[in-house]
Amino acid sequence: MNTLTDLPVFTTDDERWAAVQARDGRADGVFWYSVASTGVYCRPSCPSRPAKRQNVRFHASCADAEAAGFRPCKRCKPNEAPLAERQAAAIGRACRLIEASETLPTLDELAEVAELSRFYFHRIFKAVTGLTPKDYAAANRARRVTDALPASESVTAAIYDAGFNSSGRFYADATGLIGMAPAKYRSGGRGEVIRFGVGQCSLGAILVAATDKGVCCILLGDEAEALVHDLQDRFPQAQLTGGEADFEQWMAQVIGFVDLPMQPLNLPLDVRGTAFQLRVWQALRDIPAGTTLSYTDLAERIGSPKAVRAVAAACAANKIAVAIPCHRVVRNDGALAGYRWGIERKRSLLALEQVAESTK
Ligand SMILES: [Zn+2]
């Protein structure tokens, strides 16, 4: 499992001063600092020339700094939300509209609630969520269906709970969205056929499993048998079929990909998750091979800068090792943190990618 990063908390003046000197964006919104010689106050990440320590005081809020007689800095605008947050809030309004709508609102309607031009709206929506509005709407409906399934009395009730207005349309959409018909999903994959194979790759034992929609699991470990048990626990009601001849080709391709993660994996992935997990996993797939990102960066990238823990949980919930590269996420200080498939495997994968990248 990926473990949470140790986020700095900036409780002492020494920590706060260090953050100001480092222009540490993680301290923004945690405290503000004023400069007696200029009469202005700033957010910690302000790019202005650093002040002398003896002129600097720290404040718990903008109101506190203003009550002490300081004006907001014109450069870092400490009393306004950072651009990324303002954009996330604007896109958040559009997401709420999509979630509340029976059918996908028009681009004009979405741009209007976000208070952006059509052109910028589409671009910023993609940058913040990692998805197009249409894909976001599809993922959101899938989430509502899967949320409703265990609690609803019947599959039909779940369909109506999720806001689908006709069963026919639901069945047309849902099988594609959650990888199996709803009744099967509700019963832990009952009646679902999942083919799988186990083999050896450079990282140890590997298990690859697929539905007829695509690869749904890539598991890594020391022992093949433990991986098969893991698969059974994930899909207790599914019919698991091992060792078919034509599955060997899939295995070979995935093993080739794990051993050389720079190569594209030309197989469809059957990815099932909540709308939030899908956003995180899409963002993971956008991290270039051979590079890493911190959980904080990842949370910012999907437009939820405060959701660092939820982002880490979504990384840990990833079932498709390597192809959804959660191994490229590290702690804020660059340390590797944990990896659900073992820290040594994470180290090897990153080393492999860096070597391949540097010999390009
Ligand atoms: Zn400033």
mmCIF file of C-alpha atoms and ligand atoms in Angstrom:
data_model
loop_
_atom_site.group_PDB
_atom_site.id
_atom_site.type_symbol
_atom_site.label_atom_id
_atom_site.label_comp_id
_atom_site.label_asym_id
_atom_site.label_seq_id
_atom_site.Cartn_x
_atom_site.Cartn_y
_atom_site.Cartn_z
ATOM 1 C CA MET A 1 0.000 0.000 0.000
ATOM 2 C CA ASN A 2 1.092 3.530 -0.595
ATOM 3 C CA THR A 3 1.427 5.314 2.718
ATOM 4 C CA LEU A 4 0.627 8.952 3.330
ATOM 5 C CA THR A 5 3.305 11.535 3.040
ATOM 6 C CA ASP A 6 4.271 13.443 6.149
ATOM 7 C CA LEU A 7 2.894 16.871 5.341
ATOM 8 C CA PRO A 8 4.696 19.735 7.086
ATOM 9 C CA VAL A 9 2.468 21.591 9.543
ATOM 10 C CA PHE A 10 4.386 24.890 10.048
ATOM 11 C CA THR A 11 3.684 25.165 13.801
ATOM 12 C CA THR A 12 6.891 26.968 14.859
ATOM 13 C CA ASP A 13 8.265 30.308 13.659
ATOM 14 C CA ASP A 14 11.435 28.533 12.527
ATOM 15 C CA GLU A 15 9.398 26.218 10.293
ATOM 16 C CA ARG A 16 7.408 29.188 8.995
ATOM 17 C CA TRP A 17 10.556 31.188 8.243
ATOM 18 C CA ALA A 18 12.091 28.207 6.449
ATOM 19 C CA ALA A 19 8.904 27.921 4.351
ATOM 20 C CA VAL A 20 9.077 31.643 3.440
ATOM 21 C CA GLN A 21 12.715 31.325 2.406
ATOM 22 C CA ALA A 22 11.884 28.243 0.332
ATOM 23 C CA ARG A 23 8.723 29.917 -1.088
ATOM 24 C CA ASP A 24 6.974 26.700 -0.143
ATOM 25 C CA GLY A 25 3.533 26.654 -1.813
ATOM 26 C CA ARG A 26 2.363 24.008 0.655
ATOM 27 C CA ALA A 27 2.340 26.702 3.339
ATOM 28 C CA ASP A 28 -0.071 28.907 1.361
ATOM 29 C CA GLY A 29 -3.340 29.188 3.227
ATOM 30 C CA VAL A 30 -1.702 27.874 6.426
ATOM 31 C CA PHE A 31 -0.189 31.215 7.473
ATOM 32 C CA TRP A 32 0.716 34.654 6.068
ATOM 33 C CA TYR A 33 3.696 36.904 6.760
ATOM 34 C CA SER A 34 4.039 40.661 6.964
ATOM 35 C CA VAL A 35 7.112 42.799 6.330
ATOM 36 C CA ALA A 36 7.446 45.793 8.668
ATOM 37 C CA SER A 37 9.781 47.728 6.335
ATOM 38 C CA THR A 38 7.314 47.696 3.394
ATOM 39 C CA GLY A 39 3.963 47.547 5.196
ATOM 40 C CA VAL A 40 2.678 44.673 3.059
ATOM 41 C CA TYR A 41 1.737 41.095 3.805
ATOM 42 C CA CYS A 42 2.282 38.064 1.557
ATOM 43 C CA ARG A 43 1.497 34.414 1.122
ATOM 44 C CA PRO A 44 4.547 32.157 1.836
ATOM 45 C CA SER A 45 5.087 31.350 -1.861
ATOM 46 C CA CYS A 46 5.317 35.051 -2.864
ATOM 47 C CA PRO A 47 8.036 35.422 -5.525
ATOM 48 C CA SER A 48 9.132 38.839 -4.187
ATOM 49 C CA ARG A 49 12.664 39.434 -2.942
ATOM 50 C CA PRO A 50 12.987 37.890 0.551
ATOM 51 C CA ALA A 51 12.730 40.279 3.495
ATOM 52 C CA LYS A 52 15.088 40.450 6.465
ATOM 53 C CA ARG A 53 14.113 38.091 9.255
ATOM 54 C CA GLN A 54 13.884 40.861 11.863
ATOM 55 C CA ASN A 55 11.192 42.660 9.781
ATOM 56 C CA VAL A 56 9.001 39.576 9.347
ATOM 57 C CA ARG A 57 6.003 38.613 11.457
ATOM 58 C CA PHE A 58 3.629 35.695 10.979
ATOM 59 C CA HIS A 59 -0.167 35.814 10.894
ATOM 60 C CA ALA A 60 -2.806 33.110 11.163
ATOM 61 C CA SER A 61 -5.135 34.888 8.698
ATOM 62 C CA CYS A 62 -5.333 37.795 6.240
ATOM 63 C CA ALA A 63 -7.704 39.542 8.663
ATOM 64 C CA ASP A 64 -5.059 39.264 11.372
ATOM 65 C CA ALA A 65 -2.405 40.855 9.119
ATOM 66 C CA GLU A 66 -4.779 43.647 8.052
ATOM 67 C CA ALA A 67 -5.806 44.332 11.655
ATOM 68 C CA ALA A 68 -2.095 44.828 12.394
ATOM 69 C CA GLY A 69 -2.055 47.554 9.685
ATOM 70 C CA PHE A 70 -0.592 45.689 6.669
ATOM 71 C CA ARG A 71 -1.799 45.908 3.033
ATOM 72 C CA PRO A 72 -2.038 42.889 0.716
ATOM 73 C CA CYS A 73 0.972 42.486 -1.599
ATOM 74 C CA LYS A 74 0.111 43.329 -5.218
ATOM 75 C CA ARG A 75 2.270 40.540 -6.510
ATOM 76 C CA CYS A 76 1.060 37.432 -4.674
ATOM 77 C CA LYS A 77 -2.457 38.779 -3.885
ATOM 78 C CA PRO A 78 -2.535 36.979 -0.523
ATOM 79 C CA ASN A 79 -6.205 37.770 0.101
ATOM 80 C CA GLU A 80 -7.390 36.091 -3.118
ATOM 81 C CA ALA A 81 -7.553 32.363 -3.710
ATOM 82 C CA PRO A 82 -4.644 31.088 -5.837
ATOM 83 C CA LEU A 83 -5.423 30.716 -9.549
ATOM 84 C CA ALA A 84 -5.496 26.919 -9.350
ATOM 85 C CA GLU A 85 -8.072 27.080 -6.563
ATOM 86 C CA ARG A 86 -10.228 29.615 -8.385
ATOM 87 C CA GLN A 87 -10.168 27.411 -11.480
ATOM 88 C CA ALA A 88 -10.940 24.315 -9.433
ATOM 89 C CA ALA A 89 -13.899 26.106 -7.847
ATOM 90 C CA ALA A 90 -15.188 27.182 -11.289
ATOM 91 C CA ILE A 91 -14.859 23.668 -12.691
ATOM 92 C CA GLY A 92 -16.399 22.334 -9.465
ATOM 93 C CA ARG A 93 -19.559 24.344 -10.244
ATOM 94 C CA ALA A 94 -19.686 22.787 -13.709
ATOM 95 C CA CYS A 95 -19.189 19.295 -12.209
ATOM 96 C CA ARG A 96 -22.092 19.882 -9.788
ATOM 97 C CA LEU A 97 -24.290 20.889 -12.750
ATOM 98 C CA ILE A 98 -23.327 17.730 -14.661
ATOM 99 C CA GLU A 99 -24.017 15.594 -11.591
ATOM 100 C CA ALA A 100 -27.441 17.174 -11.083
ATOM 101 C CA SER A 101 -28.485 16.904 -14.741
ATOM 102 C CA GLU A 102 -30.336 14.042 -16.363
ATOM 103 C CA THR A 103 -28.576 14.593 -19.696
ATOM 104 C CA LEU A 104 -25.239 16.279 -20.393
ATOM 105 C CA PRO A 105 -25.633 20.100 -20.321
ATOM 106 C CA THR A 106 -24.413 21.988 -23.405
ATOM 107 C CA LEU A 107 -20.926 23.470 -23.479
ATOM 108 C CA ASP A 108 -22.497 26.948 -23.312
ATOM 109 C CA GLU A 109 -24.455 26.064 -20.177
ATOM 110 C CA LEU A 110 -21.364 24.623 -18.503
ATOM 111 C CA ALA A 111 -19.145 27.556 -19.483
ATOM 112 C CA GLU A 112 -21.756 29.927 -18.085
ATOM 113 C CA VAL A 113 -21.851 28.400 -14.567
ATOM 114 C CA ALA A 114 -18.042 28.316 -14.592
ATOM 115 C CA GLU A 115 -17.946 31.978 -15.725
ATOM 116 C CA LEU A 116 -15.453 31.112 -18.451
ATOM 117 C CA SER A 117 -15.489 31.392 -22.223
ATOM 118 C CA ARG A 118 -16.416 28.210 -24.089
ATOM 119 C CA PHE A 119 -12.858 27.821 -25.322
ATOM 120 C CA TYR A 120 -11.168 28.180 -21.926
ATOM 121 C CA PHE A 121 -13.859 26.175 -20.218
ATOM 122 C CA HIS A 122 -13.156 23.026 -22.221
ATOM 123 C CA ARG A 123 -9.400 23.362 -21.823
ATOM 124 C CA ILE A 124 -9.495 24.074 -18.091
ATOM 125 C CA PHE A 125 -12.076 21.352 -17.466
ATOM 126 C CA LYS A 126 -9.726 18.837 -19.058
ATOM 127 C CA ALA A 127 -6.719 20.182 -17.154
ATOM 128 C CA VAL A 128 -8.501 20.074 -13.783
ATOM 129 C CA THR A 129 -10.414 16.792 -14.036
ATOM 130 C CA GLY A 130 -8.309 14.888 -16.569
ATOM 131 C CA LEU A 131 -11.550 14.131 -18.392
ATOM 132 C CA THR A 132 -13.778 15.768 -20.984
ATOM 133 C CA PRO A 133 -17.195 16.904 -19.683
ATOM 134 C CA LYS A 134 -18.746 13.970 -21.557
ATOM 135 C CA ASP A 135 -16.398 11.416 -19.951
ATOM 136 C CA TYR A 136 -16.925 13.032 -16.553
ATOM 137 C CA ALA A 137 -20.697 12.644 -16.960
ATOM 138 C CA ALA A 138 -20.262 8.974 -17.921
ATOM 139 C CA ALA A 139 -17.942 8.273 -14.968
ATOM 140 C CA ASN A 140 -20.293 10.063 -12.607
ATOM 141 C CA ARG A 141 -23.262 7.990 -13.728
ATOM 142 C CA ALA A 142 -21.232 4.817 -13.316
ATOM 143 C CA ARG A 143 -20.380 5.861 -9.780
ATOM 144 C CA ARG A 144 -24.016 6.567 -8.941
ATOM 145 C CA VAL A 145 -25.029 3.153 -10.223
ATOM 146 C CA THR A 146 -22.312 1.285 -8.320
ATOM 147 C CA ASP A 147 -23.052 3.301 -5.150
ATOM 148 C CA ALA A 148 -26.743 2.508 -5.423
ATOM 149 C CA LEU A 149 -26.416 -1.194 -6.199
ATOM 150 C CA PRO A 150 -25.688 -2.710 -2.775
ATOM 151 C CA ALA A 151 -28.373 -0.645 -1.020
ATOM 152 C CA SER A 152 -31.166 -0.811 -3.572
ATOM 153 C CA GLU A 153 -33.776 -3.501 -3.384
ATOM 154 C CA SER A 154 -33.269 -4.539 -6.942
ATOM 155 C CA VAL A 155 -31.179 -3.674 -9.918
ATOM 156 C CA THR A 156 -34.151 -1.855 -11.431
ATOM 157 C CA ALA A 157 -34.458 0.287 -8.286
ATOM 158 C CA ALA A 158 -30.730 1.053 -8.441
ATOM 159 C CA ILE A 159 -31.121 2.196 -12.033
ATOM 160 C CA TYR A 160 -33.844 4.648 -11.040
ATOM 161 C CA ASP A 161 -31.926 5.719 -7.911
ATOM 162 C CA ALA A 162 -28.998 6.576 -10.143
ATOM 163 C CA GLY A 163 -31.197 8.797 -12.288
ATOM 164 C CA PHE A 164 -31.362 6.742 -15.454
ATOM 165 C CA ASN A 165 -34.784 7.241 -16.932
ATOM 166 C CA SER A 166 -35.116 4.020 -18.835
ATOM 167 C CA SER A 167 -33.742 0.586 -18.161
ATOM 168 C CA GLY A 168 -32.970 0.055 -21.815
ATOM 169 C CA ARG A 169 -30.604 2.991 -21.949
ATOM 170 C CA PHE A 170 -29.023 2.000 -18.665
ATOM 171 C CA TYR A 171 -28.166 -1.483 -19.871
ATOM 172 C CA ALA A 172 -26.767 -0.067 -23.067
ATOM 173 C CA ASP A 173 -24.458 2.228 -21.066
ATOM 174 C CA ALA A 174 -23.755 0.398 -17.847
ATOM 175 C CA THR A 175 -22.116 -2.714 -19.187
ATOM 176 C CA GLY A 176 -19.492 -0.559 -20.839
ATOM 177 C CA LEU A 177 -19.089 1.622 -17.766
ATOM 178 C CA ILE A 178 -18.618 -0.956 -15.065
ATOM 179 C CA GLY A 179 -17.270 -3.757 -17.188
ATOM 180 C CA MET A 180 -20.083 -6.163 -16.424
ATOM 181 C CA ALA A 181 -23.858 -6.179 -16.230
ATOM 182 C CA PRO A 182 -25.141 -4.558 -12.999
ATOM 183 C CA ALA A 183 -26.570 -7.747 -11.486
ATOM 184 C CA LYS A 184 -23.146 -9.370 -11.773
ATOM 185 C CA TYR A 185 -21.368 -6.396 -10.237
ATOM 186 C CA ARG A 186 -23.770 -6.365 -7.303
ATOM 187 C CA SER A 187 -23.061 -10.006 -6.552
ATOM 188 C CA GLY A 188 -19.246 -9.723 -6.533
ATOM 189 C CA GLY A 189 -18.868 -10.661 -10.163
ATOM 190 C CA ARG A 190 -21.263 -13.649 -10.170
ATOM 191 C CA GLY A 191 -21.567 -15.133 -13.645
ATOM 192 C CA GLU A 192 -18.679 -12.987 -14.837
ATOM 193 C CA VAL A 193 -15.935 -14.905 -16.587
ATOM 194 C CA ILE A 194 -12.469 -13.625 -15.708
ATOM 195 C CA ARG A 195 -9.593 -15.262 -17.493
ATOM 196 C CA PHE A 196 -6.208 -15.098 -15.858
ATOM 197 C CA GLY A 197 -2.666 -16.354 -16.149
ATOM 198 C CA VAL A 198 0.368 -16.320 -13.880
ATOM 199 C CA GLY A 199 3.981 -16.075 -14.933
ATOM 200 C CA GLN A 200 7.356 -14.625 -14.056
ATOM 201 C CA CYS A 201 8.641 -11.181 -14.945
ATOM 202 C CA SER A 202 11.735 -9.246 -13.924
ATOM 203 C CA LEU A 203 9.891 -8.151 -10.756
ATOM 204 C CA GLY A 204 8.883 -11.650 -9.580
ATOM 205 C CA ALA A 205 5.543 -13.399 -9.968
ATOM 206 C CA ILE A 206 2.881 -11.698 -12.052
ATOM 207 C CA LEU A 207 -0.820 -12.361 -12.490
ATOM 208 C CA VAL A 208 -2.782 -10.879 -15.369
ATOM 209 C CA ALA A 209 -6.584 -11.091 -15.416
ATOM 210 C CA ALA A 210 -9.043 -9.886 -18.030
ATOM 211 C CA THR A 211 -12.757 -9.731 -18.724
ATOM 212 C CA ASP A 212 -13.975 -9.617 -22.310
ATOM 213 C CA LYS A 213 -13.645 -5.800 -21.983
ATOM 214 C CA GLY A 214 -9.933 -5.796 -21.274
ATOM 215 C CA VAL A 215 -7.238 -6.268 -18.650
ATOM 216 C CA CYS A 216 -8.844 -5.771 -15.211
ATOM 217 C CA CYS A 217 -5.983 -6.749 -12.886
ATOM 218 C CA ILE A 218 -2.200 -6.847 -12.976
ATOM 219 C CA LEU A 219 -0.881 -8.149 -9.649
ATOM 220 C CA LEU A 220 2.774 -8.476 -8.616
ATOM 221 C CA GLY A 221 4.233 -10.514 -5.765
ATOM 222 C CA ASP A 222 6.692 -13.114 -4.614
ATOM 223 C CA GLU A 223 4.465 -16.157 -5.013
ATOM 224 C CA ALA A 224 2.044 -16.973 -7.795
ATOM 225 C CA GLU A 225 -0.320 -18.805 -5.451
ATOM 226 C CA ALA A 226 -0.817 -15.761 -3.210
ATOM 227 C CA LEU A 227 -1.681 -13.719 -6.298
ATOM 228 C CA VAL A 228 -4.411 -16.198 -7.295
ATOM 229 C CA HIS A 229 -5.906 -15.944 -3.778
ATOM 230 C CA ASP A 230 -5.793 -12.165 -4.064
ATOM 231 C CA LEU A 231 -7.720 -12.357 -7.345
ATOM 232 C CA GLN A 232 -10.330 -14.665 -5.763
ATOM 233 C CA ASP A 233 -10.813 -12.194 -2.897
ATOM 234 C CA ARG A 234 -11.435 -9.368 -5.332
ATOM 235 C CA PHE A 235 -14.015 -11.244 -7.384
ATOM 236 C CA PRO A 236 -15.426 -13.899 -5.018
ATOM 237 C CA GLN A 237 -18.423 -14.705 -7.213
ATOM 238 C CA ALA A 238 -16.799 -14.633 -10.624
ATOM 239 C CA GLN A 239 -15.946 -17.657 -12.650
ATOM 240 C CA LEU A 240 -12.163 -17.629 -12.822
ATOM 241 C CA THR A 241 -10.613 -19.465 -15.726
ATOM 242 C CA GLY A 242 -6.871 -20.045 -15.803
ATOM 243 C CA GLY A 243 -4.347 -21.243 -18.293
ATOM 244 C CA GLU A 244 -6.137 -20.859 -21.638
ATOM 245 C CA ALA A 245 -3.866 -21.018 -24.639
ATOM 246 C CA ASP A 246 -4.929 -17.760 -26.296
ATOM 247 C CA PHE A 247 -4.461 -15.983 -23.002
ATOM 248 C CA GLU A 248 -0.738 -16.640 -23.220
ATOM 249 C CA GLN A 249 -0.420 -13.925 -25.862
ATOM 250 C CA TRP A 250 -1.909 -11.380 -23.483
ATOM 251 C CA MET A 251 0.433 -12.536 -20.741
ATOM 252 C CA ALA A 252 3.441 -12.199 -23.008
ATOM 253 C CA GLN A 253 2.464 -8.673 -23.966
ATOM 254 C CA VAL A 254 1.907 -7.574 -20.354
ATOM 255 C CA ILE A 255 5.160 -9.163 -19.177
ATOM 256 C CA GLY A 256 7.016 -7.419 -22.005
ATOM 257 C CA PHE A 257 5.406 -4.173 -20.915
ATOM 258 C CA VAL A 258 6.308 -4.629 -17.223
ATOM 259 C CA ASP A 259 9.902 -5.445 -18.122
ATOM 260 C CA LEU A 260 10.088 -2.422 -20.418
ATOM 261 C CA PRO A 261 7.511 0.052 -19.134
ATOM 262 C CA MET A 262 8.485 2.659 -21.742
ATOM 263 C CA GLN A 263 6.756 0.646 -24.445
ATOM 264 C CA PRO A 264 3.048 1.279 -24.977
ATOM 265 C CA LEU A 265 0.739 -1.462 -23.714
ATOM 266 C CA ASN A 266 -1.482 -2.120 -26.724
ATOM 267 C CA LEU A 267 -4.243 -3.815 -24.773
ATOM 268 C CA PRO A 268 -7.550 -2.366 -23.582
ATOM 269 C CA LEU A 269 -7.839 -1.837 -19.821
ATOM 270 C CA ASP A 270 -11.071 -2.652 -18.009
ATOM 271 C CA VAL A 271 -10.855 0.066 -15.367
ATOM 272 C CA ARG A 272 -13.585 0.258 -12.763
ATOM 273 C CA GLY A 273 -13.704 2.911 -10.077
ATOM 274 C CA THR A 274 -15.485 5.943 -8.736
ATOM 275 C CA ALA A 275 -15.379 9.202 -10.692
ATOM 276 C CA PHE A 276 -12.725 10.462 -8.272
ATOM 277 C CA GLN A 277 -10.571 7.327 -8.644
ATOM 278 C CA LEU A 278 -10.850 7.541 -12.421
ATOM 279 C CA ARG A 279 -9.586 11.135 -12.283
ATOM 280 C CA VAL A 280 -6.620 10.110 -10.131
ATOM 281 C CA TRP A 281 -5.814 7.096 -12.306
ATOM 282 C CA GLN A 282 -6.039 9.173 -15.489
ATOM 283 C CA ALA A 283 -3.635 11.700 -13.928
ATOM 284 C CA LEU A 284 -1.256 8.824 -13.054
ATOM 285 C CA ARG A 285 -1.242 7.713 -16.675
ATOM 286 C CA ASP A 286 -0.238 11.246 -17.697
ATOM 287 C CA ILE A 287 2.989 11.143 -15.612
ATOM 288 C CA PRO A 288 5.774 10.515 -18.148
ATOM 289 C CA ALA A 289 7.840 7.353 -17.680
ATOM 290 C CA GLY A 290 11.070 7.947 -15.803
ATOM 291 C CA THR A 291 9.638 10.858 -13.807
ATOM 292 C CA THR A 292 7.887 11.076 -10.435
ATOM 293 C CA LEU A 293 5.298 13.296 -8.805
ATOM 294 C CA SER A 294 4.351 13.808 -5.132
ATOM 295 C CA TYR A 295 0.868 13.130 -3.757
ATOM 296 C CA THR A 296 0.515 16.883 -3.201
ATOM 297 C CA ASP A 297 1.372 17.622 -6.845
ATOM 298 C CA LEU A 298 -1.045 14.951 -7.981
ATOM 299 C CA ALA A 299 -3.842 16.395 -5.823
ATOM 300 C CA GLU A 300 -3.167 19.819 -7.319
ATOM 301 C CA ARG A 301 -3.075 18.416 -10.816
ATOM 302 C CA ILE A 302 -6.592 16.996 -10.524
ATOM 303 C CA GLY A 303 -7.824 20.272 -9.050
ATOM 304 C CA SER A 304 -8.373 18.967 -5.504
ATOM 305 C CA PRO A 305 -5.329 20.410 -3.686
ATOM 306 C CA LYS A 306 -6.770 19.562 -0.266
ATOM 307 C CA ALA A 307 -7.594 15.933 -1.115
ATOM 308 C CA VAL A 308 -4.055 14.583 -0.606
ATOM 309 C CA ARG A 309 -5.226 11.691 1.570
ATOM 310 C CA ALA A 310 -8.021 10.739 -0.817
ATOM 311 C CA VAL A 311 -5.527 10.838 -3.697
ATOM 312 C CA ALA A 312 -3.178 8.507 -1.799
ATOM 313 C CA ALA A 313 -6.099 6.162 -1.096
ATOM 314 C CA ALA A 314 -7.032 6.118 -4.795
ATOM 315 C CA CYS A 315 -3.401 5.272 -5.696
ATOM 316 C CA ALA A 316 -3.504 2.425 -3.175
ATOM 317 C CA ALA A 317 -6.782 1.137 -4.674
ATOM 318 C CA ASN A 318 -5.232 0.778 -8.130
ATOM 319 C CA LYS A 319 -5.566 -2.852 -9.270
ATOM 320 C CA ILE A 320 -3.621 -2.529 -12.489
ATOM 321 C CA ALA A 321 0.068 -2.418 -11.554
ATOM 322 C CA VAL A 322 2.509 -0.679 -13.916
ATOM 323 C CA ALA A 323 -0.083 0.052 -16.636
ATOM 324 C CA ILE A 324 -1.619 2.587 -14.229
ATOM 325 C CA PRO A 325 1.738 3.791 -12.919
ATOM 326 C CA CYS A 326 1.136 4.500 -9.226
ATOM 327 C CA HIS A 327 4.839 3.627 -8.790
ATOM 328 C CA ARG A 328 5.601 7.126 -10.170
ATOM 329 C CA VAL A 329 4.161 8.818 -7.052
ATOM 330 C CA VAL A 330 6.595 9.593 -4.233
ATOM 331 C CA ARG A 331 6.629 11.549 -0.979
ATOM 332 C CA ASN A 332 6.977 15.319 -1.015
ATOM 333 C CA ASP A 333 10.618 15.009 0.023
ATOM 334 C CA GLY A 334 11.254 12.623 -2.892
ATOM 335 C CA ALA A 335 11.466 9.464 -0.728
ATOM 336 C CA LEU A 336 9.783 6.463 -2.307
ATOM 337 C CA ALA A 337 7.016 5.931 0.311
ATOM 338 C CA GLY A 338 5.284 2.576 0.155
ATOM 339 C CA TYR A 339 4.122 0.510 -2.760
ATOM 340 C CA ARG A 340 1.392 -2.008 -2.526
ATOM 341 C CA TRP A 341 3.480 -4.493 -4.512
ATOM 342 C CA GLY A 342 6.630 -3.916 -2.439
ATOM 343 C CA ILE A 343 9.040 -1.015 -2.223
ATOM 344 C CA GLU A 344 11.839 -2.935 -3.962
ATOM 345 C CA ARG A 345 9.605 -3.413 -7.004
ATOM 346 C CA LYS A 346 8.869 0.313 -7.018
ATOM 347 C CA ARG A 347 12.594 1.086 -6.879
ATOM 348 C CA SER A 348 13.332 -1.382 -9.707
ATOM 349 C CA LEU A 349 10.561 -0.017 -11.926
ATOM 350 C CA LEU A 350 11.713 3.580 -11.527
ATOM 351 C CA ALA A 351 15.339 2.612 -12.092
ATOM 352 C CA LEU A 352 14.364 0.679 -15.222
ATOM 353 C CA GLU A 353 12.463 3.677 -16.569
ATOM 354 C CA GLN A 354 15.248 6.133 -15.782
ATOM 355 C CA VAL A 355 17.844 3.967 -17.490
ATOM 356 C CA ALA A 356 15.632 3.514 -20.562
ATOM 357 C CA GLU A 357 14.945 7.262 -20.648
ATOM 358 C CA SER A 358 18.612 8.237 -20.385
ATOM 359 C CA THR A 359 19.691 5.885 -23.199
ATOM 360 C CA LYS A 360 17.014 7.153 -25.607
HETATM 361 ZN ZN ZN B 1 3.711 39.020 -1.944
#
